[in-house]
PDB file of C-alpha atoms in Angstrom:
ATOM      1  CA  MET A   1     107.877 114.399 100.224  1.00 95.00           C
ATOM      2  CA  LYS A   2     110.415 115.329  97.565  1.00 96.00           C
ATOM      3  CA  GLU A   3     111.526 111.681  97.380  1.00 97.00           C
ATOM      4  CA  ALA A   4     107.895 110.561  97.060  1.00 98.00           C
ATOM      5  CA  LEU A   5     107.442 113.056  94.213  1.00 98.00           C
ATOM      6  CA  GLU A   6     110.487 111.602  92.469  1.00 98.00           C
ATOM      7  CA  LYS A   7     108.917 108.137  92.725  1.00 98.00           C
ATOM      8  CA  ALA A   8     105.650 109.565  91.341  1.00 98.00           C
ATOM      9  CA  ARG A   9     107.585 110.949  88.366  1.00 98.00           C
ATOM     10  CA  GLU A  10     109.086 107.492  87.810  1.00 98.00           C
ATOM     11  CA  ALA A  11     105.551 106.054  87.794  1.00 98.00           C
ATOM     12  CA  PHE A  12     104.477 108.733  85.303  1.00 97.00           C
ATOM     13  CA  ASP A  13     107.375 107.846  82.999  1.00 97.00           C
ATOM     14  CA  ALA A  14     106.458 104.138  83.259  1.00 97.00           C
ATOM     15  CA  GLY A  15     102.837 104.836  82.282  1.00 96.00           C
ATOM     16  CA  GLU A  16     101.524 104.226  85.804  1.00 97.00           C
ATOM     17  CA  VAL A  17      99.220 106.539  87.729  1.00 97.00           C
ATOM     18  CA  PRO A  18     101.865 108.877  89.216  1.00 98.00           C
ATOM     19  CA  VAL A  19     101.812 108.104  92.907  1.00 98.00           C
ATOM     20  CA  GLY A  20     104.942 107.730  94.980  1.00 98.00           C
ATOM     21  CA  ALA A  21     105.255 106.777  98.633  1.00 98.00           C
ATOM     22  CA  ILE A  22     107.967 106.748 101.272  1.00 98.00           C
ATOM     23  CA  LEU A  23     107.688 105.005 104.628  1.00 98.00           C
ATOM     24  CA  VAL A  24     110.185 106.457 107.104  1.00 98.00           C
ATOM     25  CA  GLU A  25     111.123 104.649 110.310  1.00 96.00           C
ATOM     26  CA  SER A  26     112.012 106.595 113.450  1.00 93.00           C
ATOM     27  CA  SER A  27     115.649 105.513 112.900  1.00 94.00           C
ATOM     28  CA  GLY A  28     115.652 107.336 109.562  1.00 94.00           C
ATOM     29  CA  ARG A  29     115.649 104.174 107.447  1.00 95.00           C
ATOM     30  CA  PHE A  30     113.080 104.333 104.704  1.00 97.00           C
ATOM     31  CA  PHE A  31     111.303 102.346 102.023  1.00 98.00           C
ATOM     32  CA  ALA A  32     110.358 104.011  98.731  1.00 98.00           C
ATOM     33  CA  ASP A  33     108.251 102.866  95.804  1.00 98.00           C
ATOM     34  CA  ARG A  34     105.751 103.938  93.182  1.00 98.00           C
ATOM     35  CA  ASN A  35     102.487 102.657  91.778  1.00 98.00           C
ATOM     36  CA  ARG A  36     103.002  99.409  89.870  1.00 98.00           C
ATOM     37  CA  THR A  37      99.451  98.228  89.114  1.00 97.00           C
ATOM     38  CA  ALA A  38      99.891  98.130  85.327  1.00 96.00           C
ATOM     39  CA  GLU A  39     103.331  96.552  85.640  1.00 97.00           C
ATOM     40  CA  THR A  40     102.188  93.771  87.973  1.00 98.00           C
ATOM     41  CA  GLY A  41      98.583  93.440  86.823  1.00 97.00           C
ATOM     42  CA  MET A  42      97.610  93.544  90.498  1.00 98.00           C
ATOM     43  CA  PRO A  43      95.127  96.102  91.854  1.00 97.00           C
ATOM     44  CA  THR A  44      96.943  96.033  95.207  1.00 97.00           C
ATOM     45  CA  SER A  45     100.218  97.351  93.775  1.00 98.00           C
ATOM     46  CA  HIS A  46      99.662 100.883  95.042  1.00 98.00           C
ATOM     47  CA  ALA A  47     102.792 102.711  96.161  1.00 98.00           C
ATOM     48  CA  GLU A  48     101.577 102.849  99.773  1.00 98.00           C
ATOM     49  CA  HIS A  49     100.810  99.122  99.843  1.00 98.00           C
ATOM     50  CA  LEU A  50     104.246  98.303  98.424  1.00 98.00           C
ATOM     51  CA  VAL A  51     106.231 100.350 100.962  1.00 98.00           C
ATOM     52  CA  ILE A  52     104.151  99.122 103.892  1.00 98.00           C
ATOM     53  CA  SER A  53     104.641  95.517 102.781  1.00 98.00           C
ATOM     54  CA  ALA A  54     108.384  96.009 102.270  1.00 98.00           C
ATOM     55  CA  ALA A  55     108.820  97.546 105.723  1.00 98.00           C
ATOM     56  CA  ALA A  56     106.780  94.831 107.437  1.00 98.00           C
ATOM     57  CA  GLU A  57     108.746  92.108 105.665  1.00 98.00           C
ATOM     58  CA  ASP A  58     112.043  93.770 106.545  1.00 97.00           C
ATOM     59  CA  ARG A  59     111.038  94.141 110.205  1.00 96.00           C
ATOM     60  CA  GLY A  60     109.430  90.734 110.410  1.00 97.00           C
ATOM     61  CA  ASP A  61     106.499  92.467 112.072  1.00 97.00           C
ATOM     62  CA  TRP A  62     103.221  93.778 110.695  1.00 97.00           C
ATOM     63  CA  ARG A  63     103.136  96.569 113.284  1.00 97.00           C
ATOM     64  CA  LEU A  64     104.785  99.664 111.886  1.00 98.00           C
ATOM     65  CA  GLU A  65     104.599 101.844 114.974  1.00 96.00           C
ATOM     66  CA  GLY A  66     107.068 104.718 114.931  1.00 95.00           C
ATOM     67  CA  CYS A  67     106.839 105.179 111.149  1.00 98.00           C
ATOM     68  CA  SER A  68     105.583 108.010 108.973  1.00 98.00           C
ATOM     69  CA  LEU A  69     104.045 107.486 105.551  1.00 98.00           C
ATOM     70  CA  TYR A  70     104.534 110.164 102.904  1.00 98.00           C
ATOM     71  CA  THR A  71     102.471 109.793  99.751  1.00 98.00           C
ATOM     72  CA  THR A  72     101.824 112.131  96.860  1.00 98.00           C
ATOM     73  CA  LEU A  73      98.097 111.382  96.756  1.00 98.00           C
ATOM     74  CA  GLU A  74      95.505 110.981  99.485  1.00 98.00           C
ATOM     75  CA  PRO A  75      95.294 107.242 100.184  1.00 98.00           C
ATOM     76  CA  CYS A  76      92.364 105.223  98.880  1.00 98.00           C
ATOM     77  CA  LEU A  77      90.180 103.101 101.130  1.00 97.00           C
ATOM     78  CA  MET A  78      92.400 100.027 100.663  1.00 98.00           C
ATOM     79  CA  CYS A  79      95.575 101.892 101.595  1.00 98.00           C
ATOM     80  CA  ALA A  80      93.883 103.752 104.445  1.00 98.00           C
ATOM     81  CA  GLY A  81      92.766 100.414 105.870  1.00 97.00           C
ATOM     82  CA  LEU A  82      96.274  99.053 105.561  1.00 97.00           C
ATOM     83  CA  VAL A  83      97.674 102.100 107.401  1.00 98.00           C
ATOM     84  CA  ILE A  84      95.237 101.497 110.242  1.00 97.00           C
ATOM     85  CA  LEU A  85      95.943  97.755 110.392  1.00 97.00           C
ATOM     86  CA  ALA A  86      99.718  98.371 110.386  1.00 98.00           C
ATOM     87  CA  ARG A  87      99.295 101.003 113.117  1.00 98.00           C
ATOM     88  CA  ILE A  88     101.248 103.664 111.260  1.00 98.00           C
ATOM     89  CA  PRO A  89     100.979 106.766 113.441  1.00 98.00           C
ATOM     90  CA  ARG A  90     101.407 109.517 110.807  1.00 98.00           C
ATOM     91  CA  ILE A  91     100.363 110.026 107.207  1.00 98.00           C
ATOM     92  CA  ILE A  92     101.432 113.027 105.186  1.00 98.00           C
ATOM     93  CA  PHE A  93      99.909 113.286 101.724  1.00 98.00           C
ATOM     94  CA  GLY A  94     100.137 115.725  98.847  1.00 98.00           C
ATOM     95  CA  ALA A  95      97.097 116.158  96.637  1.00 98.00           C
ATOM     96  CA  PRO A  96      93.562 115.262  97.705  1.00 98.00           C
ATOM     97  CA  ASP A  97      91.896 112.490  95.705  1.00 97.00           C
ATOM     98  CA  LYS A  98      88.353 113.525  94.800  1.00 96.00           C
ATOM     99  CA  ARG A  99      87.576 110.078  93.342  1.00 95.00           C
ATOM    100  CA  PHE A 100      88.959 107.643  95.904  1.00 97.00           C
ATOM    101  CA  GLY A 101      90.388 109.612  98.862  1.00 98.00           C
ATOM    102  CA  ALA A 102      89.676 108.003 102.226  1.00 98.00           C
ATOM    103  CA  PHE A 103      90.987 110.707 104.557  1.00 98.00           C
ATOM    104  CA  GLY A 104      88.406 113.386 103.874  1.00 97.00           C
ATOM    105  CA  SER A 105      87.844 113.771 100.135  1.00 97.00           C
ATOM    106  CA  VAL A 106      85.350 110.974  99.409  1.00 97.00           C
ATOM    107  CA  THR A 107      85.081 109.415 102.833  1.00 97.00           C
ATOM    108  CA  ASP A 108      86.983 109.755 106.080  1.00 97.00           C
ATOM    109  CA  VAL A 109      87.954 106.510 107.772  1.00 97.00           C
ATOM    110  CA  LEU A 110      88.941 108.523 110.840  1.00 96.00           C
ATOM    111  CA  GLU A 111      85.234 109.117 111.486  1.00 97.00           C
ATOM    112  CA  MET A 112      84.590 105.385 111.837  1.00 96.00           C
ATOM    113  CA  PRO A 113      83.913 104.429 115.446  1.00 96.00           C
ATOM    114  CA  ASN A 114      85.619 101.602 117.295  1.00 95.00           C
ATOM    115  CA  LEU A 115      88.820 101.333 115.270  1.00 95.00           C
ATOM    116  CA  ASN A 116      91.822 100.288 117.321  1.00 92.00           C
ATOM    117  CA  HIS A 117      94.089 102.889 115.723  1.00 95.00           C
ATOM    118  CA  TYR A 118      93.596 106.453 114.497  1.00 97.00           C
ATOM    119  CA  PRO A 119      96.647 107.935 112.742  1.00 98.00           C
ATOM    120  CA  GLU A 120      97.440 111.621 112.536  1.00 98.00           C
ATOM    121  CA  VAL A 121      96.809 112.765 108.960  1.00 98.00           C
ATOM    122  CA  TYR A 122      98.240 115.850 107.307  1.00 98.00           C
ATOM    123  CA  GLY A 123      97.174 116.701 103.769  1.00 97.00           C
ATOM    124  CA  GLY A 124      98.372 119.307 101.299  1.00 97.00           C
ATOM    125  CA  CYS A 125     102.144 118.837 101.502  1.00 97.00           C
ATOM    126  CA  TYR A 126     103.452 119.811  98.031  1.00 97.00           C
ATOM    127  CA  LYS A 127      99.802 119.748  96.980  1.00 97.00           C
ATOM    128  CA  ASP A 128     100.304 121.830  93.835  1.00 97.00           C
ATOM    129  CA  GLU A 129     103.240 119.777  92.524  1.00 97.00           C
ATOM    130  CA  CYS A 130     101.511 116.481  93.272  1.00 98.00           C
ATOM    131  CA  GLY A 131      98.222 117.615  91.750  1.00 97.00           C
ATOM    132  CA  LYS A 132      99.888 119.000  88.638  1.00 98.00           C
ATOM    133  CA  LEU A 133     101.587 115.668  87.954  1.00 97.00           C
ATOM    134  CA  MET A 134      98.272 113.792  88.288  1.00 97.00           C
ATOM    135  CA  LYS A 135      96.421 116.236  86.035  1.00 97.00           C
ATOM    136  CA  GLU A 136      99.120 116.035  83.371  1.00 97.00           C
ATOM    137  CA  PHE A 137      99.096 112.231  83.444  1.00 96.00           C
ATOM    138  CA  PHE A 138      95.341 111.999  82.962  1.00 94.00           C
ATOM    139  CA  ARG A 139      95.307 114.778  80.341  1.00 93.00           C
ATOM    140  CA  LEU A 140      97.899 112.901  78.287  1.00 93.00           C
ATOM    141  CA  GLY A 141      95.967 109.674  78.806  1.00 89.00           C
ATOM    142  CA  ARG A 142      92.760 111.194  77.456  1.00 90.00           C
ATOM    143  CA  GLU A 143      94.613 112.584  74.447  1.00 89.00           C
ATOM    144  CA  SER A 144      96.249 109.238  73.652  1.00 87.00           C
ATOM    145  CA  GLY A 145      93.187 107.111  74.405  1.00 80.00           C
ATOM    146  CA  ARG A 146      95.084 105.231  77.136  1.00 73.00           C
ATOM    147  CA  LYS A 147      92.963 103.446  79.728  1.00 72.00           C
ATOM    148  CA  ASN A 148      93.783 104.400  83.319  1.00 67.00           C
TER     149      ASN A 148
END
């Protein structure tokens, strides 16, 4: 999670919503990235989406069994759906997301019946550090008039 936090700080410094993600394979290899929605102009450029896509491309397989996803913020509905589709078995996230969180804060995709995959989800890892970074980013945005 410390590496994911470092990526979130990079996003913060780049003017992006400060979310970082790391996808770790069972071999120990990993893929790391940060939010890049403002940079790319694409709403899908969430940190989780980017690391999942990079790992799938590298493997040449959309199934990411045996991986763990670490992210500084509770995944949104889009990213939660991608985790389920990619069959990632474990998600560890930092701060809950009271606006878009899809693993318990706003909705819980794990309560949906008939999915073909239900990952283990652990929230609250480095929760204070992750939450503090988000709060600071949005506080500075309000003060500067920046749109987020």
